[in-house]
Amino acid sequence: MHIRRSIKLAVLILLSVVIIGMMIVYFFKPTYSVSLNGEIIGYTENKADLQNKINQYMEGNSEEGIAFRQINSVPEYTLCLLKKDITPNDDEIYARVTENGTQYYKYYAITDDKKEKVYVSTFKEAEDVIAKLKKKNSANKKDLGIVEKYDTKTKDFTSVE
């Protein structure tokens, strides 16, 4: 008799947990709240996609000469349950995180006796300039060098000619 009551009680508890779980799934959805410097700036359903987008921004764009970007603070994600009618705002979060980013440009300085003379955007261009100067049998061909530089501002580049 006690075993029967225990089984009925266990089934009743299991059934009520399943019903409550189904109600939670029906009314709420798992979402991540995103906070920056302790302030909640929005909600996202897919934190991996948002973080990948931020990481790609930080990697820079070699076509534009940007070596990388630095952001002041990284967002923090917290799993929470929100009502289904709340829409995520990934674009606003991305804009807020990246608005104060610092861009670092990569370029090459051609040096003469360790003094920077001209700047070019790629290493290949720097090699071409030095090769042309050596081909012309320049007087300072032994003092020429290439230095890789990073700065938050771009320099005025000269052409290979």
XYZ file of N, CA and C in Angstrom:
483
model
N 0.805 -1.177 0.000
C 0.000 0.000 0.000
C 0.865 1.265 0.000
N 1.935 1.317 0.777
C 2.812 2.474 0.814
C 3.575 2.632 -0.503
N 3.896 1.517 -1.136
C 4.611 1.569 -2.414
C 3.702 2.188 -3.478
N 2.441 1.802 -3.466
C 1.478 2.347 -4.418
C 1.341 3.864 -4.260
N 1.241 4.343 -3.029
C 1.133 5.766 -2.771
C 2.411 6.501 -3.215
N 3.545 5.912 -2.949
C 4.823 6.514 -3.335
C 4.935 6.625 -4.852
N 4.503 5.587 -5.573
C 4.542 5.610 -7.035
C 3.581 6.667 -7.564
N 2.380 6.733 -7.005
C 1.404 7.746 -7.435
C 1.950 9.155 -7.183
N 2.567 9.361 -6.025
C 3.134 10.660 -5.695
C 4.274 11.011 -6.645
N 5.145 10.066 -6.945
C 6.256 10.297 -7.866
C 5.736 10.630 -9.266
N 4.724 9.911 -9.744
C 4.143 10.178 -11.068
C 3.490 11.552 -11.068
N 2.779 11.901 -10.005
C 2.139 13.205 -9.909
C 3.181 14.335 -9.912
N 4.261 14.170 -9.179
C 5.324 15.186 -9.152
C 5.987 15.295 -10.522
N 6.277 14.177 -11.162
C 6.895 14.166 -12.490
C 5.979 14.831 -13.517
N 4.698 14.525 -13.457
C 3.726 15.120 -14.375
C 3.626 16.634 -14.167
N 3.621 17.087 -12.929
C 3.541 18.528 -12.668
C 4.818 19.243 -13.127
N 5.993 18.634 -12.973
C 7.246 19.221 -13.450
C 7.225 19.334 -14.969
N 6.737 18.308 -15.667
C 6.646 18.331 -17.127
C 5.683 19.430 -17.581
N 4.542 19.561 -16.921
C 3.564 20.585 -17.297
C 4.146 21.988 -17.071
N 4.800 22.205 -15.949
C 5.414 23.514 -15.680
C 6.517 23.792 -16.705
N 7.318 22.804 -17.020
C 8.368 22.967 -18.031
C 7.799 23.320 -19.394
N 6.709 22.665 -19.779
C 6.079 22.965 -21.069
C 5.510 24.383 -21.078
N 4.961 24.837 -19.961
C 4.437 26.202 -19.894
C 5.572 27.223 -20.029
N 6.699 26.949 -19.398
C 7.857 27.853 -19.503
C 8.331 27.922 -20.948
N 8.434 26.767 -21.601
C 8.868 26.734 -23.008
C 7.859 27.440 -23.907
N 6.595 27.342 -23.600
C 5.555 27.965 -24.424
C 5.568 29.489 -24.292
N 5.757 30.003 -23.092
C 5.674 31.445 -22.871
C 7.021 32.168 -22.951
N 8.116 31.489 -22.732
C 9.433 32.126 -22.681
C 10.387 31.464 -23.664
N 11.473 32.201 -24.001
C 12.514 31.636 -24.858
C 13.871 31.923 -24.212
N 14.799 30.995 -24.348
C 16.135 31.244 -23.783
C 16.847 32.311 -24.614
N 17.357 33.318 -23.949
C 18.003 34.463 -24.586
C 19.204 34.866 -23.739
N 20.147 35.566 -24.363
C 21.302 36.076 -23.633
C 21.157 37.581 -23.459
N 21.297 38.029 -22.230
C 21.366 39.472 -22.014
C 22.828 39.868 -22.170
N 23.057 40.972 -22.858
C 24.406 41.431 -23.145
C 24.657 42.696 -22.343
N 25.731 42.691 -21.576
C 26.065 43.868 -20.783
C 27.471 44.338 -21.135
N 27.644 45.641 -21.093
C 28.921 46.268 -21.386
C 29.238 47.212 -20.237
N 30.339 46.978 -19.568
C 30.732 47.769 -18.389
C 29.656 47.744 -17.311
N 29.002 46.598 -17.139
C 27.987 46.444 -16.108
C 26.605 46.954 -16.478
N 26.447 47.535 -17.660
C 25.163 48.082 -18.105
C 24.582 47.174 -19.184
N 23.339 46.743 -19.018
C 22.687 45.887 -20.016
C 22.378 46.727 -21.245
N 22.895 46.282 -22.402
C 22.706 47.053 -23.640
C 21.774 46.359 -24.627
N 21.341 45.133 -24.320
C 20.403 44.471 -25.211
C 20.357 42.974 -24.999
N 19.665 42.304 -25.937
C 19.460 40.866 -25.860
C 19.762 40.242 -27.213
N 20.323 39.033 -27.171
C 20.619 38.294 -28.394
C 20.213 36.840 -28.210
N 19.764 36.237 -29.306
C 19.397 34.826 -29.255
C 20.598 33.930 -29.537
N 21.569 34.441 -30.263
C 22.714 33.629 -30.647
C 23.997 34.376 -30.290
N 24.560 34.045 -29.146
C 25.745 34.772 -28.689
C 26.969 34.436 -29.529
N 27.043 33.230 -30.099
C 28.198 32.843 -30.917
C 28.284 33.699 -32.180
N 27.159 33.925 -32.857
C 27.162 34.749 -34.063
C 27.552 36.195 -33.752
N 27.019 36.739 -32.681
C 27.341 38.110 -32.300
C 28.819 38.238 -31.939
N 29.347 37.282 -31.192
C 30.752 37.349 -30.792
C 31.663 37.169 -32.008
N 31.287 36.310 -32.967
C 32.074 36.155 -34.196
C 32.107 37.450 -34.994
N 30.984 38.140 -35.061
C 30.915 39.419 -35.777
C 31.835 40.445 -35.116
N 31.856 40.482 -33.788
C 32.727 41.403 -33.052
C 34.193 41.024 -33.279
N 34.497 39.727 -33.266
C 35.867 39.275 -33.499
C 36.348 39.637 -34.898
N 35.488 39.507 -35.902
C 35.860 39.887 -37.266
C 36.133 41.382 -37.352
N 35.371 42.167 -36.655
C 35.626 43.611 -36.610
C 37.009 43.877 -36.019
N 37.351 43.179 -34.951
C 38.628 43.394 -34.278
C 39.814 42.938 -35.125
N 39.617 41.956 -35.994
C 40.714 41.464 -36.834
C 41.140 42.479 -37.878
N 40.299 43.415 -38.216
C 40.663 44.459 -39.170
C 40.377 44.055 -40.599
N 40.820 44.911 -41.513
C 40.600 44.701 -42.929
C 41.903 45.032 -43.646
N 42.588 44.013 -44.140
C 43.892 44.233 -44.757
C 43.783 45.034 -46.050
N 42.634 44.987 -46.715
C 42.454 45.758 -47.948
C 42.488 47.258 -47.667
N 42.023 47.674 -46.530
C 42.027 49.087 -46.166
C 43.289 49.463 -45.398
N 44.203 48.522 -45.200
C 45.437 48.785 -44.471
C 45.280 48.698 -42.967
N 44.141 48.255 -42.493
C 43.899 48.167 -41.051
C 44.444 46.830 -40.555
N 45.407 46.887 -39.661
C 46.004 45.662 -39.125
C 45.054 44.988 -38.136
N 44.509 45.784 -37.228
C 43.545 45.269 -36.246
C 42.847 46.451 -35.597
N 41.801 46.134 -34.843
C 41.083 47.152 -34.083
C 41.043 46.728 -32.623
N 41.065 47.701 -31.765
C 41.001 47.431 -30.333
C 39.734 48.060 -29.792
N 38.974 47.279 -29.031
C 37.781 47.827 -28.390
C 38.063 47.978 -26.899
N 37.381 48.931 -26.293
C 37.661 49.265 -24.899
C 37.269 48.170 -23.921
N 36.124 47.535 -24.157
C 35.692 46.472 -23.256
C 34.893 45.435 -24.032
N 34.988 44.211 -23.590
C 34.322 43.079 -24.239
C 32.963 42.873 -23.567
N 31.919 42.588 -24.345
C 30.601 42.383 -23.730
C 30.547 41.072 -22.935
N 29.683 41.066 -21.955
C 29.459 39.879 -21.138
C 28.052 39.350 -21.424
N 27.919 38.029 -21.475
C 26.648 37.390 -21.817
C 26.126 36.623 -20.616
N 24.808 36.744 -20.376
C 24.150 36.026 -19.290
C 22.885 35.377 -19.845
N 22.750 34.069 -19.637
C 21.572 33.349 -20.111
C 20.369 33.709 -19.242
N 19.255 34.029 -19.907
C 18.030 34.359 -19.175
C 16.821 33.920 -20.000
N 15.657 33.910 -19.380
C 14.410 33.572 -20.062
C 13.596 34.850 -20.234
N 13.227 35.140 -21.476
C 12.426 36.321 -21.769
C 11.137 35.913 -22.446
N 10.141 36.785 -22.379
C 8.897 36.538 -23.097
C 9.192 36.465 -24.588
N 8.401 35.718 -25.306
C 8.655 35.498 -26.731
C 8.470 36.743 -27.578
N 7.742 37.743 -27.092
C 7.499 38.931 -27.905
C 8.660 39.929 -27.882
N 9.686 39.703 -27.083
C 10.837 40.602 -27.036
C 11.779 40.237 -28.182
N 12.150 41.243 -28.970
C 13.001 40.986 -30.135
C 14.460 41.291 -29.796
N 15.366 40.475 -30.321
C 16.786 40.726 -30.072
C 17.261 41.949 -30.872
N 18.282 42.616 -30.393
C 18.806 43.803 -31.070
C 20.316 43.671 -31.291
N 20.709 42.674 -32.074
C 22.122 42.398 -32.327
C 22.843 43.577 -32.982
N 22.199 44.245 -33.926
C 22.848 45.353 -34.628
C 23.150 46.524 -33.695
N 22.239 46.819 -32.801
C 22.469 47.897 -31.833
C 23.586 47.531 -30.864
N 23.627 46.269 -30.455
C 24.685 45.799 -29.552
C 26.036 45.924 -30.251
N 26.102 45.462 -31.500
C 27.346 45.526 -32.274
C 27.814 46.974 -32.426
N 26.885 47.869 -32.736
C 27.245 49.282 -32.904
C 27.752 49.872 -31.590
N 27.143 49.512 -30.515
C 27.536 50.048 -29.198
C 28.908 49.535 -28.771
N 29.179 48.260 -29.053
C 30.470 47.674 -28.668
C 31.604 48.263 -29.510
N 31.346 48.485 -30.799
C 32.412 48.901 -31.706
C 32.543 50.415 -31.869
N 31.664 51.193 -31.260
C 31.688 52.643 -31.491
C 32.955 53.323 -30.977
N 33.565 52.799 -29.956
C 34.766 53.423 -29.400
C 36.028 52.636 -29.724
N 35.977 51.870 -30.815
C 37.133 51.079 -31.198
C 38.249 51.945 -31.780
N 39.483 51.507 -31.575
C 40.651 52.197 -32.109
C 41.241 51.359 -33.231
N 41.446 51.980 -34.396
C 42.000 51.269 -35.537
C 43.519 51.446 -35.563
N 44.211 50.353 -35.835
C 45.658 50.391 -35.986
C 45.996 50.012 -37.416
N 46.766 50.884 -38.075
C 47.142 50.680 -39.464
C 48.549 50.088 -39.522
N 48.754 49.246 -40.527
C 50.053 48.626 -40.738
C 50.636 49.194 -42.028
N 51.890 49.625 -41.966
C 52.575 50.133 -43.149
C 54.073 49.887 -42.974
N 54.829 50.220 -43.974
C 56.264 49.963 -43.952
C 57.015 51.260 -44.217
N 58.057 51.486 -43.444
C 58.904 52.668 -43.616
C 60.210 52.220 -44.251
N 60.634 52.948 -45.261
C 61.931 52.701 -45.866
C 62.905 53.650 -45.177
N 63.971 53.085 -44.626
C 64.908 53.869 -43.835
C 66.224 54.055 -44.573
N 66.841 55.182 -44.294
C 68.183 55.479 -44.783
C 69.002 55.830 -43.557
N 69.950 54.997 -43.244
C 70.770 55.171 -42.045
C 69.884 55.257 -40.792
N 68.896 54.363 -40.741
C 67.947 54.204 -39.632
C 67.023 55.409 -39.426
N 66.911 56.263 -40.425
C 65.977 57.390 -40.377
C 64.884 57.122 -41.392
N 63.643 57.249 -40.944
C 62.512 56.983 -41.832
C 62.422 58.060 -42.901
N 62.387 57.607 -44.159
C 62.346 58.555 -45.282
C 60.990 58.557 -45.973
N 60.508 57.399 -46.398
C 59.228 57.300 -47.093
C 58.445 56.120 -46.546
N 57.138 56.139 -46.828
C 56.242 55.101 -46.339
C 55.508 54.463 -47.506
N 55.339 53.133 -47.423
C 54.569 52.395 -48.426
C 53.610 51.474 -47.693
N 52.594 51.028 -48.411
C 51.536 50.268 -47.740
C 51.831 48.778 -47.620
N 52.661 48.214 -48.502
C 52.925 46.765 -48.444
C 54.427 46.493 -48.420
N 54.772 45.326 -47.942
C 56.169 44.916 -47.889
C 56.731 44.739 -49.297
N 55.914 44.258 -50.211
C 56.336 44.074 -51.604
C 56.737 45.405 -52.223
N 55.962 46.457 -51.981
C 56.311 47.781 -52.492
C 57.630 48.269 -51.908
N 57.850 48.017 -50.622
C 59.101 48.425 -49.982
C 60.286 47.702 -50.608
N 60.129 46.411 -50.855
C 61.201 45.653 -51.515
C 61.472 46.193 -52.908
N 60.418 46.542 -53.639
C 60.582 47.072 -54.993
C 61.343 48.404 -54.981
N 61.035 49.275 -54.036
C 61.724 50.567 -53.946
C 63.208 50.354 -53.676
N 63.516 49.477 -52.733
C 64.919 49.229 -52.402
C 65.642 48.566 -53.574
N 64.968 47.653 -54.256
C 65.586 46.999 -55.415
C 65.889 48.020 -56.512
N 64.983 48.955 -56.742
C 65.215 49.991 -57.768
C 66.365 50.909 -57.375
N 66.452 51.259 -56.091
C 67.554 52.110 -55.643
C 68.896 51.382 -55.765
N 68.908 50.104 -55.456
C 70.149 49.336 -55.588
C 70.522 49.144 -57.058
N 69.513 48.993 -57.893
C 69.756 48.839 -59.330
C 70.353 50.117 -59.922
N 69.912 51.273 -59.410
C 70.446 52.561 -59.868
C 71.828 52.827 -59.272
N 72.294 51.892 -58.452
C 73.600 52.000 -57.797
C 73.674 53.263 -56.936
N 72.655 53.435 -56.114
C 72.551 54.587 -55.231
C 73.704 54.595 -54.234
N 74.132 55.774 -53.842
C 75.270 55.911 -52.928
C 74.952 55.380 -51.532
N 73.711 55.400 -51.164
C 73.332 54.963 -49.816
C 72.696 53.569 -49.807
N 72.966 52.746 -50.789
C 72.288 51.449 -50.894
C 72.602 50.512 -49.727
N 73.726 50.695 -49.060
C 74.070 49.830 -47.919
C 73.348 50.243 -46.642
N 72.845 51.458 -46.593
C 72.179 51.970 -45.398
C 70.666 51.840 -45.467
N 70.134 51.302 -46.558
C 68.683 51.198 -46.730
C 68.110 50.041 -45.913
N 66.898 50.228 -45.413
C 66.236 49.175 -44.658
C 64.724 49.331 -44.709
N 64.046 48.314 -44.218
C 62.580 48.305 -44.168
C 62.162 48.059 -42.723
N 61.238 48.882 -42.252
C 60.730 48.735 -40.890
C 59.213 48.626 -40.950
N 58.671 47.604 -40.288
C 57.222 47.450 -40.198
C 56.714 48.348 -39.080
N 55.665 49.134 -39.362
C 55.157 50.109 -38.403
C 53.658 49.914 -38.182
N 53.212 50.239 -36.985
C 51.789 50.237 -36.633
C 51.476 51.585 -36.000
N 50.362 52.183 -36.413
C 49.990 53.476 -35.853
C 48.480 53.637 -35.966
N 47.932 54.554 -35.186
C 46.497 54.810 -35.243
C 46.137 55.754 -36.380
N 47.131 56.347 -37.009
C 46.910 57.235 -38.153
C 47.724 56.724 -39.335
N 47.197 56.907 -40.526
C 47.940 56.488 -41.713
C 48.934 57.577 -42.109
N 49.973 57.152 -42.739
C 50.973 58.080 -43.263
C 50.683 58.339 -44.731
N 51.315 59.366 -45.284
C 51.208 59.622 -46.716
C 52.133 58.646 -47.424
N 51.539 57.797 -48.252
C 52.326 56.782 -48.942
C 52.911 57.357 -50.222
N 54.098 56.880 -50.580
C 54.700 57.234 -51.845
C 54.610 56.056 -52.771
N 54.660 56.321 -54.048
C 54.563 55.234 -55.015
C 55.944 54.605 -55.208
N 55.969 53.456 -55.824
C 57.218 52.729 -56.073
C 58.111 53.535 -57.004
N 57.533 54.318 -57.881
C 58.302 55.129 -58.831
C 59.105 56.145 -58.065
